[in-house]
Tab-separated table of C-alpha atoms in Angstrom:
chain	number	residue	atom	x	y	z
A	2	MET	CA	35.588	144.274	277.896
A	3	MET	CA	37.197	142.149	276.007
A	4	GLN	CA	37.081	139.226	278.959
A	5	GLY	CA	33.453	139.838	278.959
A	6	GLU	CA	32.734	139.302	275.308
A	7	ASP	CA	34.608	136.057	275.774
A	8	ALA	CA	32.848	135.565	278.261
A	9	ASN	CA	29.373	135.572	276.217
A	10	ASP	CA	30.669	133.619	273.994
A	11	LEU	CA	31.657	131.013	276.012
A	12	GLY	CA	28.521	131.005	277.351
A	13	ARG	CA	26.816	130.803	273.774
A	14	LEU	CA	29.148	128.150	272.804
A	15	GLN	CA	27.990	125.954	275.739
A	16	SER	CA	24.397	126.718	275.706
A	17	ILE	CA	24.026	125.924	272.418
A	18	MET	CA	26.238	122.716	273.122
A	19	HIS	CA	23.643	121.851	275.986
A	20	THR	CA	20.806	122.500	273.361
A	21	ILE	CA	22.551	119.890	271.003
A	22	GLU	CA	23.300	117.259	274.117
A	23	TYR	CA	19.027	117.340	275.235
A	24	ALA	CA	18.275	116.660	271.352
A	25	CYS	CA	20.460	113.677	271.313
A	26	SER	CA	18.871	112.568	274.707
A	27	SER	CA	15.350	113.112	273.846
A	28	ILE	CA	15.716	111.194	270.401
A	29	GLN	CA	17.323	108.349	272.502
A	30	MET	CA	14.494	108.432	275.205
A	31	HIS	CA	11.465	109.017	272.449
A	32	VAL	CA	10.823	112.459	274.495
A	33	ASN	CA	9.333	114.657	271.364
A	34	PRO	CA	11.751	112.981	268.818
A	35	ALA	CA	10.408	115.387	266.270
A	36	ALA	CA	11.167	118.779	267.823
A	37	ALA	CA	14.405	117.255	268.696
A	38	GLU	CA	15.245	116.376	264.943
A	39	ALA	CA	14.571	119.615	264.070
A	40	THR	CA	16.764	120.915	266.642
A	41	LEU	CA	19.477	119.105	265.438
A	42	LEU	CA	18.625	119.523	261.720
A	43	SER	CA	19.029	123.768	262.507
A	44	LEU	CA	22.718	123.184	263.629
A	45	SER	CA	23.495	121.952	259.975
A	46	GLN	CA	21.817	124.419	258.206
A	47	SER	CA	22.796	127.596	260.418
A	48	PRO	CA	25.309	129.923	258.370
A	49	GLN	CA	28.546	128.901	259.219
A	50	PRO	CA	27.912	126.790	262.407
A	51	TYR	CA	31.489	125.249	262.382
A	52	GLN	CA	32.853	127.639	265.985
A	53	ALA	CA	30.225	125.586	267.643
A	54	CYS	CA	30.429	122.382	266.471
A	55	LYS	CA	34.132	122.293	267.197
A	56	PHE	CA	33.498	123.862	270.518
A	57	ILE	CA	31.029	120.212	270.930
A	58	LEU	CA	33.422	118.127	269.238
A	59	GLU	CA	36.016	119.390	271.731
A	60	SER	CA	34.469	119.536	275.187
A	61	SER	CA	30.869	117.863	274.862
A	62	GLN	CA	30.919	114.660	277.079
A	63	VAL	CA	27.907	112.780	274.109
A	64	ALA	CA	28.889	110.489	272.001
A	65	ASN	CA	25.534	111.541	269.718
A	66	ALA	CA	26.365	115.249	270.153
A	67	LYS	CA	30.103	115.031	268.722
A	68	PHE	CA	28.080	112.704	265.480
A	69	GLN	CA	25.975	115.087	264.816
A	70	ALA	CA	28.191	118.236	265.260
A	71	ALA	CA	30.555	116.255	262.909
A	72	ALA	CA	27.503	115.515	260.570
A	73	ALA	CA	26.856	119.288	260.459
A	74	ILE	CA	30.504	120.475	259.354
A	75	ARG	CA	30.002	118.663	256.820
A	76	ASP	CA	26.384	119.482	256.077
A	77	ALA	CA	27.415	123.160	256.507
A	78	ALA	CA	30.699	123.161	254.599
A	79	LEU	CA	29.987	121.440	251.397
A	80	ARG	CA	26.576	123.843	251.236
A	81	GLU	CA	28.987	126.924	251.545
A	82	TRP	CA	31.905	125.437	249.796
A	83	GLY	CA	31.542	128.934	247.413
A	84	ILE	CA	32.063	131.273	249.849
A	85	LEU	CA	34.760	129.682	252.052
A	86	THR	CA	38.292	130.747	251.819
A	87	SER	CA	40.758	128.733	251.240
A	88	VAL	CA	42.213	129.359	254.248
A	89	ASP	CA	38.726	128.031	255.869
A	90	LYS	CA	38.368	125.652	253.968
A	91	GLY	CA	42.008	123.865	254.833
A	92	SER	CA	41.544	124.644	258.172
A	93	LEU	CA	38.326	122.636	258.160
A	94	ILE	CA	40.101	119.559	257.350
A	95	SER	CA	43.382	120.281	259.490
A	96	PHE	CA	40.795	120.323	262.299
A	97	CYS	CA	39.368	116.700	261.294
A	98	LEU	CA	42.322	115.258	260.996
A	99	CYS	CA	44.228	116.450	263.798
A	100	PHE	CA	40.431	115.860	265.895
A	101	VAL	CA	40.795	111.665	265.253
A	102	MET	CA	44.722	111.801	265.678
A	103	GLN	CA	44.741	113.849	268.638
A	104	HIS	CA	41.566	111.309	269.958
A	105	ALA	CA	42.961	108.084	268.252
A	106	SER	CA	42.497	106.290	271.829
A	107	SER	CA	38.863	107.317	271.819
A	108	SER	CA	36.650	104.444	272.641
A	109	GLU	CA	33.758	106.056	270.411
A	110	GLY	CA	34.392	104.180	267.268
A	111	TYR	CA	31.304	105.795	265.274
A	112	VAL	CA	32.487	109.020	265.850
A	113	GLN	CA	36.044	108.999	265.344
A	114	ALA	CA	34.559	107.029	262.036
A	115	LYS	CA	32.645	110.492	261.439
A	116	ILE	CA	35.061	112.411	261.412
A	117	SER	CA	37.498	110.529	259.135
A	118	SER	CA	35.050	110.375	256.953
A	119	VAL	CA	34.078	114.275	256.988
A	120	ALA	CA	37.273	115.377	256.800
A	121	ALA	CA	37.982	112.653	253.285
A	122	GLN	CA	34.515	114.242	251.770
A	123	LEU	CA	36.033	117.604	252.458
A	124	LEU	CA	39.315	116.952	251.202
A	125	LYS	CA	37.809	115.385	248.231
A	126	ARG	CA	35.582	118.093	247.710
A	127	GLY	CA	38.813	120.947	247.384
A	128	TRP	CA	41.075	118.030	245.118
A	129	LEU	CA	41.155	119.777	242.267
A	130	GLU	CA	41.080	123.367	243.428
A	131	PHE	CA	44.156	122.535	246.476
A	132	VAL	CA	47.825	123.429	245.223
A	133	ALA	CA	49.658	120.671	245.091
A	134	SER	CA	51.866	121.642	248.058
A	135	GLU	CA	48.003	121.755	250.339
A	136	LYS	CA	47.199	118.177	249.190
A	137	GLU	CA	50.520	116.846	250.082
A	138	ALA	CA	50.670	118.211	253.523
A	139	PHE	CA	47.420	116.203	254.033
A	140	LEU	CA	48.583	113.489	252.875
A	141	PHE	CA	52.225	113.554	254.479
A	142	GLN	CA	49.971	114.067	257.984
A	143	ILE	CA	48.811	110.273	256.664
A	144	LYS	CA	51.460	109.366	255.918
A	145	GLN	CA	53.267	109.706	259.223
A	146	ALA	CA	50.658	108.080	260.920
A	147	ILE	CA	50.472	105.176	258.373
A	148	THR	CA	53.661	104.184	259.405
A	149	GLY	CA	52.897	103.872	263.055
A	150	CYS	CA	55.639	106.277	264.543
A	151	HIS	CA	52.644	107.950	266.880
A	152	GLY	CA	52.042	104.775	268.228
A	153	VAL	CA	49.144	101.787	267.618
A	154	ASP	CA	46.236	103.570	268.185
A	155	VAL	CA	47.381	106.320	265.527
A	156	GLN	CA	48.706	103.959	262.812
A	157	PHE	CA	45.193	102.389	263.365
A	158	THR	CA	43.739	105.703	263.051
A	159	GLY	CA	45.530	107.001	259.890
A	160	ILE	CA	44.981	103.565	257.478
A	161	ASN	CA	40.770	104.189	258.576
A	162	PHE	CA	41.274	107.748	257.197
A	163	LEU	CA	43.048	106.515	254.296
A	164	GLU	CA	40.243	103.795	253.813
A	165	SER	CA	37.677	106.849	253.792
A	166	LEU	CA	39.661	108.076	251.453
A	167	VAL	CA	40.240	105.770	248.959
A	168	SER	CA	36.527	104.716	249.036
A	169	GLU	CA	35.782	108.570	248.690
A	170	PHE	CA	37.487	109.041	245.220
A	171	SER	CA	35.712	105.811	244.294
A	172	PRO	CA	33.199	106.722	241.661
A	173	SER	CA	30.972	103.660	242.705
A	174	THR	CA	31.468	103.917	246.565
A	175	SER	CA	31.724	108.800	246.642
A	176	THR	CA	29.416	110.688	248.410
A	177	ALA	CA	26.721	112.757	246.398
A	178	MET	CA	27.857	116.507	246.764
A	179	GLY	CA	25.581	117.595	243.786
A	180	LEU	CA	28.541	117.851	241.366
A	181	PRO	CA	28.775	116.058	238.033
A	182	ARG	CA	30.446	113.087	237.312
A	183	GLU	CA	33.150	114.172	235.996
A	184	PHE	CA	33.801	115.930	239.252
A	185	HIS	CA	34.364	112.658	240.617
A	186	GLU	CA	36.689	111.380	237.469
A	187	GLN	CA	38.776	113.686	237.493
A	188	CYS	CA	39.583	113.710	241.345
A	189	ARG	CA	40.081	109.815	241.091
A	190	MET	CA	42.058	109.966	238.478
A	191	SER	CA	44.360	112.876	240.006
A	192	LEU	CA	45.339	111.196	243.320
A	193	GLU	CA	45.814	108.112	241.252
A	194	VAL	CA	47.704	109.416	239.111
A	195	ASP	CA	49.713	111.953	240.999
A	196	TYR	CA	49.607	110.477	243.739
A	197	LEU	CA	48.025	107.293	245.265
A	198	LYS	CA	50.649	105.150	242.526
A	199	ALA	CA	53.273	106.688	243.978
A	200	ALA	CA	52.137	106.207	247.863
A	201	SER	CA	51.500	102.264	247.541
A	202	VAL	CA	54.907	101.942	247.059
A	203	GLN	CA	55.173	102.705	250.650
A	204	LEU	CA	51.551	101.793	251.712
A	205	GLY	CA	51.573	98.430	249.134
A	206	HIS	CA	55.179	97.332	251.754
A	207	PRO	CA	55.145	94.319	253.279
A	208	SER	CA	56.254	95.520	256.607
A	209	ILE	CA	53.743	98.390	256.467
A	210	TRP	CA	51.384	95.685	256.035
A	211	SER	CA	53.142	93.214	258.954
A	212	THR	CA	53.343	95.864	261.879
A	213	LYS	CA	48.957	96.478	260.643
A	214	GLY	CA	48.701	92.406	261.781
A	215	SER	CA	51.337	93.065	264.452
A	216	THR	CA	48.958	96.001	266.218
A	217	GLU	CA	46.163	93.796	265.734
A	218	ARG	CA	47.723	91.173	267.488
A	219	ASN	CA	48.410	93.862	269.738
A	220	LYS	CA	44.577	95.208	270.232
A	221	LYS	CA	43.669	91.295	271.496
A	222	ASN	CA	44.763	92.363	274.585
A	223	GLN	CA	42.811	95.613	275.194
A	224	GLN	CA	39.545	95.819	275.717
A	225	GLN	CA	36.411	93.934	274.061
A	226	THR	CA	34.531	95.778	272.935
A	227	HIS	CA	38.156	98.040	271.049
A	228	ARG	CA	38.915	94.705	269.430
A	229	ARG	CA	35.567	94.451	267.516
A	230	HIS	CA	36.326	98.089	266.140
A	231	THR	CA	39.120	96.865	264.898
A	232	LYS	CA	38.282	94.124	263.283
A	233	ALA	CA	35.792	96.164	261.812
A	234	ASN	CA	37.933	99.037	260.677
A	235	ASN	CA	40.494	96.671	259.209
A	236	SER	CA	37.796	94.593	257.378
A	237	ARG	CA	36.253	98.100	255.775
A	238	TRP	CA	39.937	98.817	254.788
A	239	VAL	CA	40.312	95.474	252.473
A	240	GLN	CA	37.119	96.291	251.048
A	241	GLY	CA	37.614	100.075	249.869
A	242	LYS	CA	41.118	98.856	248.730
A	243	ASP	CA	39.461	96.089	246.262
A	244	ARG	CA	36.051	98.995	245.643
A	245	TRP	CA	39.735	100.835	244.158
A	246	GLN	CA	40.973	98.226	242.611
A	247	GLN	CA	37.750	97.430	240.689
A	248	ALA	CA	37.527	101.339	239.660
A	249	ASP	CA	40.487	101.538	238.807
A	250	LYS	CA	40.487	98.498	236.028
A	251	ARG	CA	37.233	100.265	234.985
A	252	SER	CA	39.362	103.104	234.102
A	253	SER	CA	41.920	101.584	232.274
């Protein structure tokens, strides 16, 4: 009986995935785009679509479908934040972080960037309610990635995520969440006072940034598209760092 239920569930998830893939293809081919957009919207508006979205991210071969699945996780989680358990919230963030680290060598750069952005937004949304140990666990994953102990691709993915996090916690570049300005300011102050200053001692160490430069030089020997993606990510990191410094000056 259990095997039959598992098979039915798998069939349901595959059906959803194929529907989303077809909608993405229809938009690209300009075939009934209004209906296709409605299909994509229905995914993000459906109650708790997380299982289906994770399945699409892990199983689909269509990059646009994975992009839409990541966007749906973000939209649904922010909408349902009040009814999600603390375990559910942490699980969604962990899933996104683990996914981008496990697929760090992927050529689908815009999908990776989207998932990193979703993880950063959800971490920001729960920042004031997560206990210190939960925050430290998430940030430890990023610290480990940035040190390069898991390889060049993971290191660069960690830097990209940190850039997304800095951007989200800076009031001038944060994503609208339907929350008062005080929420964003409290998050910024908490990250700065409790975590960022201590982390910057390590992240700003010359050996880290020389490693980053070496990472870029190594990537120049890889495919042309991957090299362009690397250069763009580096530029975004510098811009995000500058935005944070400007916000820090205004608050002091």
